[in-house]
PDB file of C-alpha atoms (C1' of nucleotides) in Angstrom:
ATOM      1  CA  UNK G   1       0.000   0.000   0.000  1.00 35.00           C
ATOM      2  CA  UNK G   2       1.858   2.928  -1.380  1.00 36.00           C
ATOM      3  CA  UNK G   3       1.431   5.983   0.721  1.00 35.00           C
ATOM      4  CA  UNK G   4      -0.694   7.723  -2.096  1.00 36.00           C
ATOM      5  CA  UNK G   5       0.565  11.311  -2.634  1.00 34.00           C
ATOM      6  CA  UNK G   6      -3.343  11.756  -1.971  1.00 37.00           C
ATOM      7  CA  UNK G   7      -4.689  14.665  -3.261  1.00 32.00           C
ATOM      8  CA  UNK G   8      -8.092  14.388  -0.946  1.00 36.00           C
ATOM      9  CA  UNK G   9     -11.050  13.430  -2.785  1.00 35.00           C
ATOM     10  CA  UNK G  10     -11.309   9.755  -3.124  1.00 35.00           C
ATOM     11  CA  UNK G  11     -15.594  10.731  -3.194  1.00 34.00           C
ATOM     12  CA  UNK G  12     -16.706   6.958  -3.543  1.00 39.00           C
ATOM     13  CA  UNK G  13     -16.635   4.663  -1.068  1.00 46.00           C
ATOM     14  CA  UNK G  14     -13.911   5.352   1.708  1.00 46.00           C
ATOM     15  CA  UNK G  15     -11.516   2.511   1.946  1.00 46.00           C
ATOM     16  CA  UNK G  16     -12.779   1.258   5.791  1.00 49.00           C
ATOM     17  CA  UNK G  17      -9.265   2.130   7.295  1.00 46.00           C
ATOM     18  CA  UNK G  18      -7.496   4.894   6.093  1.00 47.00           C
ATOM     19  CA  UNK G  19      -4.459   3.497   6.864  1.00 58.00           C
ATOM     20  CA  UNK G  20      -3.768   4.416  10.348  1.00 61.00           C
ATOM     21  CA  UNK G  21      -6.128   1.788  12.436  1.00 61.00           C
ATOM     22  CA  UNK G  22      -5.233  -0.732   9.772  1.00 66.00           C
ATOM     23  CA  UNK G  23      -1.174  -0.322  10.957  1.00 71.00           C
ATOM     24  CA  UNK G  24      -1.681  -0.133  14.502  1.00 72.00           C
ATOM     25  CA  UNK G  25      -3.898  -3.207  14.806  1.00 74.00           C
ATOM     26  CA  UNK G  26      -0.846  -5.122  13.280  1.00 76.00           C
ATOM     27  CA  UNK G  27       0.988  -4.169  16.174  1.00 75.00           C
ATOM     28  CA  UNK G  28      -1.599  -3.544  19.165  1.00 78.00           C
ATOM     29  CA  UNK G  29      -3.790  -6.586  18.266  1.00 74.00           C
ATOM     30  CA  UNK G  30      -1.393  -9.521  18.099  1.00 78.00           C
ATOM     31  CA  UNK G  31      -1.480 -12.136  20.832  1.00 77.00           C
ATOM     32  CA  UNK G  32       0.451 -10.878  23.398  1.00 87.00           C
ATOM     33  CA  UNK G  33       0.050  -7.414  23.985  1.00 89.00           C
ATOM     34  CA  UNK G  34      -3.488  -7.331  24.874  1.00 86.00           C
ATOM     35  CA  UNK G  35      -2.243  -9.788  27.952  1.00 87.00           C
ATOM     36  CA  UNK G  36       0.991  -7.829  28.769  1.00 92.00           C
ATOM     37  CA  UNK G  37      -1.225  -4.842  29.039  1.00 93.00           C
ATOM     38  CA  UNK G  38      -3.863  -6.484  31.247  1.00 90.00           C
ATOM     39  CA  UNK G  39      -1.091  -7.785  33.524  1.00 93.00           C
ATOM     40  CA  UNK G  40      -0.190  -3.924  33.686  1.00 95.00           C
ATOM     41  CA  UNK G  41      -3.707  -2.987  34.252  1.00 93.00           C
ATOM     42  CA  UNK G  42      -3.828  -5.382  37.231  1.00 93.00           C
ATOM     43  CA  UNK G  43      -0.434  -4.445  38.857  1.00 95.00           C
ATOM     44  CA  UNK G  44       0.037  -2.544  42.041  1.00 96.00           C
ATOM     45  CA  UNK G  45       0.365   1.292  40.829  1.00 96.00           C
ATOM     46  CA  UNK G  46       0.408  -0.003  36.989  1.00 97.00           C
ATOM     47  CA  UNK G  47       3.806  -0.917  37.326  1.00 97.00           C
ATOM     48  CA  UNK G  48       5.677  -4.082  37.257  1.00 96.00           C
ATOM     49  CA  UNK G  49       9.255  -5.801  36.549  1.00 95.00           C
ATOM     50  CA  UNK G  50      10.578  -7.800  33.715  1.00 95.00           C
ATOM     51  CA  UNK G  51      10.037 -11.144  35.570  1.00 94.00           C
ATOM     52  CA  UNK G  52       6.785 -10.557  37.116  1.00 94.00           C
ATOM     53  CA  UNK G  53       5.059  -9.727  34.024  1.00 95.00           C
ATOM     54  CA  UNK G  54       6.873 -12.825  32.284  1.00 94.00           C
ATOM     55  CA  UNK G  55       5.212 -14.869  35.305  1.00 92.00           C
ATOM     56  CA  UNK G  56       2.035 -13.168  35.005  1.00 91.00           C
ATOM     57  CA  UNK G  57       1.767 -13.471  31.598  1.00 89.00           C
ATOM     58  CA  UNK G  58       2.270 -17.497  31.069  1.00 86.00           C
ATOM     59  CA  UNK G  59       3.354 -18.946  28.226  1.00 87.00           C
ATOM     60  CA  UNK G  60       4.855 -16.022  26.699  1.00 91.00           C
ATOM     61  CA  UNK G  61       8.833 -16.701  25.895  1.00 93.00           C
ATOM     62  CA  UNK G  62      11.392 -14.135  26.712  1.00 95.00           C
ATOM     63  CA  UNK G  63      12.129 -12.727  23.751  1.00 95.00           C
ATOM     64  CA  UNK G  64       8.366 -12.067  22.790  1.00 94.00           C
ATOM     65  CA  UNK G  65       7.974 -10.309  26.290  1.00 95.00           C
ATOM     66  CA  UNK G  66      10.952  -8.335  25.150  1.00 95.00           C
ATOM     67  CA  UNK G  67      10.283  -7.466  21.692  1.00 95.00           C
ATOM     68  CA  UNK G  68       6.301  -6.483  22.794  1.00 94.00           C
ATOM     69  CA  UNK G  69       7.980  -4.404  25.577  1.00 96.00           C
ATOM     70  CA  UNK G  70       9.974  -2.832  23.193  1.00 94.00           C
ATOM     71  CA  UNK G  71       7.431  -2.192  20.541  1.00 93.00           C
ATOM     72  CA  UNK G  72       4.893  -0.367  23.637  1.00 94.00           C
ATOM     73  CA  UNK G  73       7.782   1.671  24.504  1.00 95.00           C
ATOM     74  CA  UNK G  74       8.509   2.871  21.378  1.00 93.00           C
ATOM     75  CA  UNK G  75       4.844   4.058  20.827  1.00 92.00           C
ATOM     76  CA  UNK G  76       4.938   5.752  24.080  1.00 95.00           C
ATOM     77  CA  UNK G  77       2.539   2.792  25.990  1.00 95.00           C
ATOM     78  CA  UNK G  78       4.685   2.182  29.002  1.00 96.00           C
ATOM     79  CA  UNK G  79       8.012   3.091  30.016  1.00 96.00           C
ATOM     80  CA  UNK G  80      11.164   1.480  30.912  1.00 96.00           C
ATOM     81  CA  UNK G  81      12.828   1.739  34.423  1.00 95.00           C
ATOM     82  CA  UNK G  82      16.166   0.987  34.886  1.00 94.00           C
ATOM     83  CA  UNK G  83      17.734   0.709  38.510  1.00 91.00           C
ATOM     84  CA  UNK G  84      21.394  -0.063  38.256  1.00 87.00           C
ATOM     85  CA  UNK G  85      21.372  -2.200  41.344  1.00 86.00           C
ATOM     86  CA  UNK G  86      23.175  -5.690  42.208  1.00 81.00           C
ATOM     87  CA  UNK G  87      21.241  -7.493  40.819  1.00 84.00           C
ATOM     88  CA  UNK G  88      19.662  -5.264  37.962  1.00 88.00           C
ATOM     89  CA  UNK G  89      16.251  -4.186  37.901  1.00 91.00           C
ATOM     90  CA  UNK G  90      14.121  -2.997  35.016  1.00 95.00           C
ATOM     91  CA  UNK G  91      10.309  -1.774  35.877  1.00 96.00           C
ATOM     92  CA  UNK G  92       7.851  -1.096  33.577  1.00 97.00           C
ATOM     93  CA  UNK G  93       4.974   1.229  33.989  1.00 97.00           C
ATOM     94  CA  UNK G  94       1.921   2.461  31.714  1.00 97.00           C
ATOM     95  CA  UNK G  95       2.356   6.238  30.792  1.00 97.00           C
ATOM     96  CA  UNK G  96      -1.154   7.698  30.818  1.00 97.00           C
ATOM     97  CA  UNK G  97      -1.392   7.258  27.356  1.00 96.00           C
ATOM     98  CA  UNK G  98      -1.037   3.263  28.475  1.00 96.00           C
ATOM     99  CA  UNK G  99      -3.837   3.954  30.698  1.00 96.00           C
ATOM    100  CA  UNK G 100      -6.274   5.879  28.687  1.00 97.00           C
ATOM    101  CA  UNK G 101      -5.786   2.637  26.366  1.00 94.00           C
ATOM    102  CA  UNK G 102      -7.030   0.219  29.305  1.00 94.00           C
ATOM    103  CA  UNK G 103     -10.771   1.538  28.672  1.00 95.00           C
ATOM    104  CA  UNK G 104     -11.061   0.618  25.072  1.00 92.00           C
ATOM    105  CA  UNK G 105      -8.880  -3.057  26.065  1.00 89.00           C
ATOM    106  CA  UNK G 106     -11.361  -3.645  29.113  1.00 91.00           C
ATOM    107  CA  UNK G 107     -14.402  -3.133  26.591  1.00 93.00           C
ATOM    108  CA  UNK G 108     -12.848  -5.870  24.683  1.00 88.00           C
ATOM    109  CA  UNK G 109     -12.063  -8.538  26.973  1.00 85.00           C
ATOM    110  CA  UNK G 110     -15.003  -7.816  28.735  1.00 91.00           C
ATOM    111  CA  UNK G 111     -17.269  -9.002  25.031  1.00 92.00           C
ATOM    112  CA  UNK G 112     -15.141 -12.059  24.695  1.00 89.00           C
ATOM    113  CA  UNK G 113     -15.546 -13.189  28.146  1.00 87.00           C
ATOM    114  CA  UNK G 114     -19.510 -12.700  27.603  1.00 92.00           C
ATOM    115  CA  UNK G 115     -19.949 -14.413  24.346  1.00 93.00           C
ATOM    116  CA  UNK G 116     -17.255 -16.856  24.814  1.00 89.00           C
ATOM    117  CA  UNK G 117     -19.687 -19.447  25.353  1.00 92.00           C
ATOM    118  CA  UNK G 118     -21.906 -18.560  22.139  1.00 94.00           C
ATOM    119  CA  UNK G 119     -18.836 -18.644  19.798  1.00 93.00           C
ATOM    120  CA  UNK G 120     -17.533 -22.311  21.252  1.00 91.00           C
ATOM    121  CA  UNK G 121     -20.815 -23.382  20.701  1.00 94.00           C
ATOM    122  CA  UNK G 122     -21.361 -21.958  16.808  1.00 95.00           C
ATOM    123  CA  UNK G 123     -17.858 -23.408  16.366  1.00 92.00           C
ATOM    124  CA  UNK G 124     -19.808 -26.845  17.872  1.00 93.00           C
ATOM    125  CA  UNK G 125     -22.037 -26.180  15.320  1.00 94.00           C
ATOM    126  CA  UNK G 126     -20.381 -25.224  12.382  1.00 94.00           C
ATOM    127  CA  UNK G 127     -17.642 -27.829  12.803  1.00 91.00           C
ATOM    128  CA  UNK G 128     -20.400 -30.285  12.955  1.00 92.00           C
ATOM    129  CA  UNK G 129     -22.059 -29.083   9.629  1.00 90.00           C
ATOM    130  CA  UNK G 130     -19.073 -29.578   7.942  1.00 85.00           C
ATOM    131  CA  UNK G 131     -18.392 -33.230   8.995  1.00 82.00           C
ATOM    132  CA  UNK G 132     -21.483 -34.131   7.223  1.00 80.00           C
ATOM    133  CA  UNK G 133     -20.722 -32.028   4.262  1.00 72.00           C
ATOM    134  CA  UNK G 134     -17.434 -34.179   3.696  1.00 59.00           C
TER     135      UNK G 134
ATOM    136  CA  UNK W   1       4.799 -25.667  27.559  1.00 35.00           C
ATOM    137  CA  UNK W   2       4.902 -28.956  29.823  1.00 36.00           C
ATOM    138  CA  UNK W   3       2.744 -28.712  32.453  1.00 35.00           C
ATOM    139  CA  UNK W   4       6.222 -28.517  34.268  1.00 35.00           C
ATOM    140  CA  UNK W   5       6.916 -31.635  36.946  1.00 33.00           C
ATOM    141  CA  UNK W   6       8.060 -29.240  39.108  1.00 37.00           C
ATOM    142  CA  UNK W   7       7.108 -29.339  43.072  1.00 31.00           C
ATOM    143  CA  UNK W   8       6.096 -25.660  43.128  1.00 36.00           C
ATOM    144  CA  UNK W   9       2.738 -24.803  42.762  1.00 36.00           C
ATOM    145  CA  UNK W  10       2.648 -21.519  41.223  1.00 37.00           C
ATOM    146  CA  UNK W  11      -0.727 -21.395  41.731  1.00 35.00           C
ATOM    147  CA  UNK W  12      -1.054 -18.076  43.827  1.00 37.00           C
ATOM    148  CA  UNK W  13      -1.021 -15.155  41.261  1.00 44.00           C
ATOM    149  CA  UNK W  14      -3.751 -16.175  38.370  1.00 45.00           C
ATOM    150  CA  UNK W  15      -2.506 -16.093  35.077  1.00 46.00           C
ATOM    151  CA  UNK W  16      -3.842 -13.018  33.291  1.00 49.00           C
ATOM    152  CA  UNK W  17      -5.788 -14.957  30.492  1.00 46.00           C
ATOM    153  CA  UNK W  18      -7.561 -17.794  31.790  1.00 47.00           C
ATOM    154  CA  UNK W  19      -6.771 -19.220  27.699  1.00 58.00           C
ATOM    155  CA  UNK W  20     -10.470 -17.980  26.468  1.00 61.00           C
ATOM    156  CA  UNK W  21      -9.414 -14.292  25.246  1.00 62.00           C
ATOM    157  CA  UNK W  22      -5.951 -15.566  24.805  1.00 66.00           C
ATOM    158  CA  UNK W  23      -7.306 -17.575  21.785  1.00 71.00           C
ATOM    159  CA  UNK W  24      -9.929 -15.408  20.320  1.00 73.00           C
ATOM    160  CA  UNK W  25      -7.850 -12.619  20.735  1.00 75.00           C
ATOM    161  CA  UNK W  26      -5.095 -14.559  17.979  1.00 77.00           C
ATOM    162  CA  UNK W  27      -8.040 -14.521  15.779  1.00 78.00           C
ATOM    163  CA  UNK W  28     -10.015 -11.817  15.876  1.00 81.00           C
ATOM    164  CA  UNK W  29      -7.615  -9.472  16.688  1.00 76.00           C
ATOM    165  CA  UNK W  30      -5.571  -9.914  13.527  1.00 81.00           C
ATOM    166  CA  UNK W  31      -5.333  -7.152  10.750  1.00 80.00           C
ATOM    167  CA  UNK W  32      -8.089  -7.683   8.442  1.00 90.00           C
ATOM    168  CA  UNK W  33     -10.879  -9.249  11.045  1.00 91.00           C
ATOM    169  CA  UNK W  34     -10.842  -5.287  11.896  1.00 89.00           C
ATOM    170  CA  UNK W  35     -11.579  -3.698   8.827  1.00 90.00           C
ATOM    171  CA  UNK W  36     -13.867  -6.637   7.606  1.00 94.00           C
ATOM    172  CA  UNK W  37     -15.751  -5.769  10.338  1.00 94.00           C
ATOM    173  CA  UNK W  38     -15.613  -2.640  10.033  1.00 92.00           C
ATOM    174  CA  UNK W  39     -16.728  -2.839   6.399  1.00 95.00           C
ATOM    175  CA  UNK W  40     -19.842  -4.667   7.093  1.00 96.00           C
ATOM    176  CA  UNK W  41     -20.682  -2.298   9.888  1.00 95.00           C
ATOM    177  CA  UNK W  42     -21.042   0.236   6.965  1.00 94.00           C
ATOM    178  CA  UNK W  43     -22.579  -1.616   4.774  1.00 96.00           C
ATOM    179  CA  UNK W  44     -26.832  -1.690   4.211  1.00 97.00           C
ATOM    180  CA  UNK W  45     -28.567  -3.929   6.979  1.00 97.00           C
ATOM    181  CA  UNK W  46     -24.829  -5.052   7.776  1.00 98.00           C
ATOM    182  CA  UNK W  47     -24.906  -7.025   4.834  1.00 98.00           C
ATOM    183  CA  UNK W  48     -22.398  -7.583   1.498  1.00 98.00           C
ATOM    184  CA  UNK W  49     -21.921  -9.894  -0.820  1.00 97.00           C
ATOM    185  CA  UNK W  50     -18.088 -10.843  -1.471  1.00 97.00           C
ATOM    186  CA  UNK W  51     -16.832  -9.150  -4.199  1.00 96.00           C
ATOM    187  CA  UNK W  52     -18.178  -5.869  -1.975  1.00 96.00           C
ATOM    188  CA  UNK W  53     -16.466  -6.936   0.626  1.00 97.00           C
ATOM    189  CA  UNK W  54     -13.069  -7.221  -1.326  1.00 96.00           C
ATOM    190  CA  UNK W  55     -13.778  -4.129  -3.081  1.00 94.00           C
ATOM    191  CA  UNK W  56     -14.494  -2.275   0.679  1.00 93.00           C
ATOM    192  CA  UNK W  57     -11.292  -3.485   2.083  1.00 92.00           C
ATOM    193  CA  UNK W  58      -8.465  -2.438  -0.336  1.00 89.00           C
ATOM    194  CA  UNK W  59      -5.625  -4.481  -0.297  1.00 90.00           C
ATOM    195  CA  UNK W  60      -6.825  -7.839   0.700  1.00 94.00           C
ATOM    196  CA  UNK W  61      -6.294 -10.710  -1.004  1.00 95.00           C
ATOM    197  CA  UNK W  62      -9.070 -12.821  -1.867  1.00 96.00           C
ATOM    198  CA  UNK W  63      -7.578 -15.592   0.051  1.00 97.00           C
ATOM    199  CA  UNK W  64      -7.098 -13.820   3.189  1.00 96.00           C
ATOM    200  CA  UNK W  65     -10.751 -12.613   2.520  1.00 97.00           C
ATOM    201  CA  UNK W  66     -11.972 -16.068   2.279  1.00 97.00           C
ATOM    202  CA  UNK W  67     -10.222 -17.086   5.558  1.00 96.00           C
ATOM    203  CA  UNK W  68     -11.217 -14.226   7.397  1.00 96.00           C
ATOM    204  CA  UNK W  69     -15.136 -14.900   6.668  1.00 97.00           C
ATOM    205  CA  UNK W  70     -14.692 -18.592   7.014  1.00 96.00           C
ATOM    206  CA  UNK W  71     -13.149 -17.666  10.278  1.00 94.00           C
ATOM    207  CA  UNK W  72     -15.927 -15.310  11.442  1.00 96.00           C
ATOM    208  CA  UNK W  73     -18.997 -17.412  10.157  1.00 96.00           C
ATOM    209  CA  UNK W  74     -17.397 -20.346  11.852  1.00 94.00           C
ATOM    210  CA  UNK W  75     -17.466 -18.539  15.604  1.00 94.00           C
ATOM    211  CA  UNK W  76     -21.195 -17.161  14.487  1.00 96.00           C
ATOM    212  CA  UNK W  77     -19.819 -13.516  14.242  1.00 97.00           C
ATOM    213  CA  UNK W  78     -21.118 -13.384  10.510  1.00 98.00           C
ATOM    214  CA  UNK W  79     -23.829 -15.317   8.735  1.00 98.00           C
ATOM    215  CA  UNK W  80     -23.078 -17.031   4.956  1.00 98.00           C
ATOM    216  CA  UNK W  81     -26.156 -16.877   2.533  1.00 97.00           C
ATOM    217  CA  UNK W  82     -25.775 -18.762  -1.233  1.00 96.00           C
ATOM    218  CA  UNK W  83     -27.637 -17.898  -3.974  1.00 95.00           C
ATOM    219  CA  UNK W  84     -27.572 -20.506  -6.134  1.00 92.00           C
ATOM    220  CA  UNK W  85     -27.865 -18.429  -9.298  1.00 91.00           C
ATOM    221  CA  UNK W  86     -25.813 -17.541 -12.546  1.00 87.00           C
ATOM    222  CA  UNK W  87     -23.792 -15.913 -11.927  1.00 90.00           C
ATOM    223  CA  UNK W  88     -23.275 -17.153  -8.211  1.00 94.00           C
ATOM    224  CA  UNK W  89     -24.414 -14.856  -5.264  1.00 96.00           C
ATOM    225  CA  UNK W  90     -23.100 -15.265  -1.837  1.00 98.00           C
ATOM    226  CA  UNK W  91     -23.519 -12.482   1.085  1.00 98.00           C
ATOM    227  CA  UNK W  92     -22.538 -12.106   4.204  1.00 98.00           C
ATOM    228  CA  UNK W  93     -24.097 -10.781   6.858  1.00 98.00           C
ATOM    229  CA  UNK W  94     -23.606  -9.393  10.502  1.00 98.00           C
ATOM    230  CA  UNK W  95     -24.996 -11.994  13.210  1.00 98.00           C
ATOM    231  CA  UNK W  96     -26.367 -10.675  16.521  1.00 98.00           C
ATOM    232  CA  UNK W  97     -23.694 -11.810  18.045  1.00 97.00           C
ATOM    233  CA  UNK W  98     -21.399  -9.685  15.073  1.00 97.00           C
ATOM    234  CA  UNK W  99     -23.824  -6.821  15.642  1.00 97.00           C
ATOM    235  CA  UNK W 100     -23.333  -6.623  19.406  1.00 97.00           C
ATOM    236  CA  UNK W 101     -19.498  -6.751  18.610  1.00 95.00           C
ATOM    237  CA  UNK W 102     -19.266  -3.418  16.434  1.00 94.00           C
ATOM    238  CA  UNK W 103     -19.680  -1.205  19.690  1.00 95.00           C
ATOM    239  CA  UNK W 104     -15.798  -3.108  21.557  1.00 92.00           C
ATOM    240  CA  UNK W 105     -14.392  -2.411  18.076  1.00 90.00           C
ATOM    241  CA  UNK W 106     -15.384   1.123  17.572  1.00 92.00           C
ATOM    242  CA  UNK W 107     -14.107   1.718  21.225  1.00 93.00           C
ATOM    243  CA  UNK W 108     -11.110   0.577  20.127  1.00 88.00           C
ATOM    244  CA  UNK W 109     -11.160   2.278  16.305  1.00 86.00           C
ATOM    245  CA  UNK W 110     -11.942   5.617  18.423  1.00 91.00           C
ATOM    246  CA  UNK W 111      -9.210   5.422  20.392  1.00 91.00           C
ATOM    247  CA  UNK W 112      -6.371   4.591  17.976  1.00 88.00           C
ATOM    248  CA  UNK W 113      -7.427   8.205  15.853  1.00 86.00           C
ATOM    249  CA  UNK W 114      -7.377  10.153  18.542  1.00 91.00           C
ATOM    250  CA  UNK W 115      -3.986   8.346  19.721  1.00 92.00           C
ATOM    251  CA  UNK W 116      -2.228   8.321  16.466  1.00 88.00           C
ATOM    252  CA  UNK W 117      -1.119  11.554  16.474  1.00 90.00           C
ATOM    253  CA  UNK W 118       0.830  10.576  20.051  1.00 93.00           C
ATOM    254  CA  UNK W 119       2.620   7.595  18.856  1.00 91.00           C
ATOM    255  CA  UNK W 120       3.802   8.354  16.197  1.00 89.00           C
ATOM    256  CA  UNK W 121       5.319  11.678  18.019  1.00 92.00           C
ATOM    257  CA  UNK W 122       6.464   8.863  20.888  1.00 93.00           C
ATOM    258  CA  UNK W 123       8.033   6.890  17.864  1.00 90.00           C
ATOM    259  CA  UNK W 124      10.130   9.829  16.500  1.00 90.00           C
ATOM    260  CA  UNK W 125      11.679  10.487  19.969  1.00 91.00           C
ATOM    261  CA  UNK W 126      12.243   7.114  20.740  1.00 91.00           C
ATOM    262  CA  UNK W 127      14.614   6.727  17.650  1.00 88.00           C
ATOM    263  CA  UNK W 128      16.098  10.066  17.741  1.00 88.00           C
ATOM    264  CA  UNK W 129      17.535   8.658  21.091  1.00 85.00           C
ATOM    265  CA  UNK W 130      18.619   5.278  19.856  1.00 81.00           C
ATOM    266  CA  UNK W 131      20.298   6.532  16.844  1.00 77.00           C
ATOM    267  CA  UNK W 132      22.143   8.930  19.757  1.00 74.00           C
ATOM    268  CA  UNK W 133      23.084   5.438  21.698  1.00 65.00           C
ATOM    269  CA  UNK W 134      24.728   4.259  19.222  1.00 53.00           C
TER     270      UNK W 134
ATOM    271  C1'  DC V   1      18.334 -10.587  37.015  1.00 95.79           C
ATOM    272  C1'  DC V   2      17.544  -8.489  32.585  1.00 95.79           C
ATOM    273  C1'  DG V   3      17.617  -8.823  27.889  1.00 95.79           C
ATOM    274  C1'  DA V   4      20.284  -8.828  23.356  1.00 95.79           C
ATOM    275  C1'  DA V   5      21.651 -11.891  19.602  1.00 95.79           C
ATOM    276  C1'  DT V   6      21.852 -15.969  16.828  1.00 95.79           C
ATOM    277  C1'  DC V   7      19.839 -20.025  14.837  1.00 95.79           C
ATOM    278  C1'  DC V   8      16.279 -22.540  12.894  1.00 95.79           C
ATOM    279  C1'  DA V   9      11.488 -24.648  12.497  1.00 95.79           C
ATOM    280  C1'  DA V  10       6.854 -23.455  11.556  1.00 95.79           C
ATOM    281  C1'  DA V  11       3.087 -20.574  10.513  1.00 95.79           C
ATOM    282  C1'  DT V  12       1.432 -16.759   7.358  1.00 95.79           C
ATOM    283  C1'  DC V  13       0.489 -14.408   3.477  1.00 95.79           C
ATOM    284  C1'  DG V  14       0.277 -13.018  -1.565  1.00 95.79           C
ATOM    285  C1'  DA V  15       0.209 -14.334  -6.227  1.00 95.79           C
ATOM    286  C1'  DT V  16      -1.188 -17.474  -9.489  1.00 95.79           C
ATOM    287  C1'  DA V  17      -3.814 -21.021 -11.606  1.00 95.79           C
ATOM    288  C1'  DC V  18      -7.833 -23.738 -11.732  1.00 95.79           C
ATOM    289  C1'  DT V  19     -13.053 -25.294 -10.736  1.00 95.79           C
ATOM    290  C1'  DG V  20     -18.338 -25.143 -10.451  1.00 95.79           C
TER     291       DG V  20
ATOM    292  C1'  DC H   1     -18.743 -14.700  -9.151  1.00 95.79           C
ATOM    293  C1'  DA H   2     -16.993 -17.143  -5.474  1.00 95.79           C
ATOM    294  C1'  DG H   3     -14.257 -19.935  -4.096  1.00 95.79           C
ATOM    295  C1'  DT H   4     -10.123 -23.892  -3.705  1.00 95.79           C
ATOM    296  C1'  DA H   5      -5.211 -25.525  -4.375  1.00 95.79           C
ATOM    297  C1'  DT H   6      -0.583 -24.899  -4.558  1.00 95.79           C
ATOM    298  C1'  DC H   7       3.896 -22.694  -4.185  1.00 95.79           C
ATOM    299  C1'  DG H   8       7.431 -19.492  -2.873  1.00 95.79           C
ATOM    300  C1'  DA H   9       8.744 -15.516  -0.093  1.00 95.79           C
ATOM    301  C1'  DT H  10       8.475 -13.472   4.197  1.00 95.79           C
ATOM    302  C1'  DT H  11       7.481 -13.341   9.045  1.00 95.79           C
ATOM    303  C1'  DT H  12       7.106 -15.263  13.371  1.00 95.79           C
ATOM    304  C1'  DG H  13       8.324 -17.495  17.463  1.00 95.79           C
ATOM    305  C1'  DG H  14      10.821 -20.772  20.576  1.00 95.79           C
ATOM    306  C1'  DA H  15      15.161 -22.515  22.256  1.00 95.79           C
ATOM    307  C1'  DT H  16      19.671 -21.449  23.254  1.00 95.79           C
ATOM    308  C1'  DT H  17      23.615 -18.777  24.245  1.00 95.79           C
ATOM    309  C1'  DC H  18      26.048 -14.939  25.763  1.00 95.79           C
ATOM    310  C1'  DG H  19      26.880 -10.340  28.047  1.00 95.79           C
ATOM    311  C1'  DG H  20      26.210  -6.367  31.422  1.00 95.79           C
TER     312       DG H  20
END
DNA sequence: CCGAATCCAAATCGATACTG
DNA sequence: CAGTATCGATTTGGATTCGG
């Protein structure tokens, strides 16, 4: 998707995303940073270290905790504390962009917990449908 | 992950995900499930046939298209109507369940414009000072 | 303790070609 | 028109290793 030295008037139909949602959600919606963030939302003060959130968060390997870390820094989601101690310690805490974004996430988790029992079931349903089909 | 032999219950701090948004989250939250979404939130009665579809969300392939409604019809999200005519007609509408889902995703769509403008600002400085680190 | 870096297997996606 | 099938390129992610 070339950036499109856009003029403006594309009158039609707008394309659904103008480009913007459609980049974040790469980022923002994969698999893990919904759950880092909700460990954050559930932390004392919205703050947490490396290794808590890696035990929080289960499953989740050490370089993806890393690399999602990274990536929320970068867009200004949490920041990184670094206490030169013996041994090291690294913090990380939701800036209050992070926080304003805990609203939107809690909406979300909040539908899939509520029609998690609906969707296994169409899945039930569907999968069965097909079986036949085959 | 083995479900580790180890004597120590960790059993104290519950994980974050109990596994049920964990998994729809891998699915739902993925780049195009968005804007399809979002597309047939637009759409007349929340309904489109494919090649709409396709033609709404610029830039996706109609394989990834195919997946993604296969995907959402499969966890009753959308609802798959053939028209057995010539030339074929298929369309694909919004369930209840889909229709009761537009309201977490324009939460979310809402807050990524107005936050935009932020990260990408948060981006800039946080290269300017890792290009100075180096 | 934190996390960067390398290696490598596996999943994903896009393009293309083909079917009813 | 609305898919399905296949293949190659790219991305992703886990395991491991090393360094501060």
């Amino acid at each position: 998707m070339p950036p499109t030295a856009n003029g403006q008037s594309q009158a039609d139909v707008e394309p659904v995303a103008s480009c913007a949602p459609h980049d974040v959600l790469t980022h923002l919606g994969d698999k893990w940073t919904i759950l880092v963030l909700s460990m954050l939302a559930q932390a004392p003060d919205n703050r947490a270290r490396f290794s808590e959130i890696k035990h929080g968060v289960r499953g989740i390997s050490q370089r993806m905790l890393t690399l999602t870390l990274r990536m929320l820094e970068r867009n200004g989601i949490v920041s990184r504390h670094y206490f030169p101690e013996v041994p090291p310690r690294v913090e990380y805490q939701l800036t209050s962009m992070g926080k304003s974004m805990l609203h939107p996430i809690e909406v979300f988790t909040s539908w899939i917990k509520e029609n998690w029992p609906a969707m296994e079931q169409a899945r039930g349903a569907y999968d069965a449908a097909a079986s036949v089909s085959s």
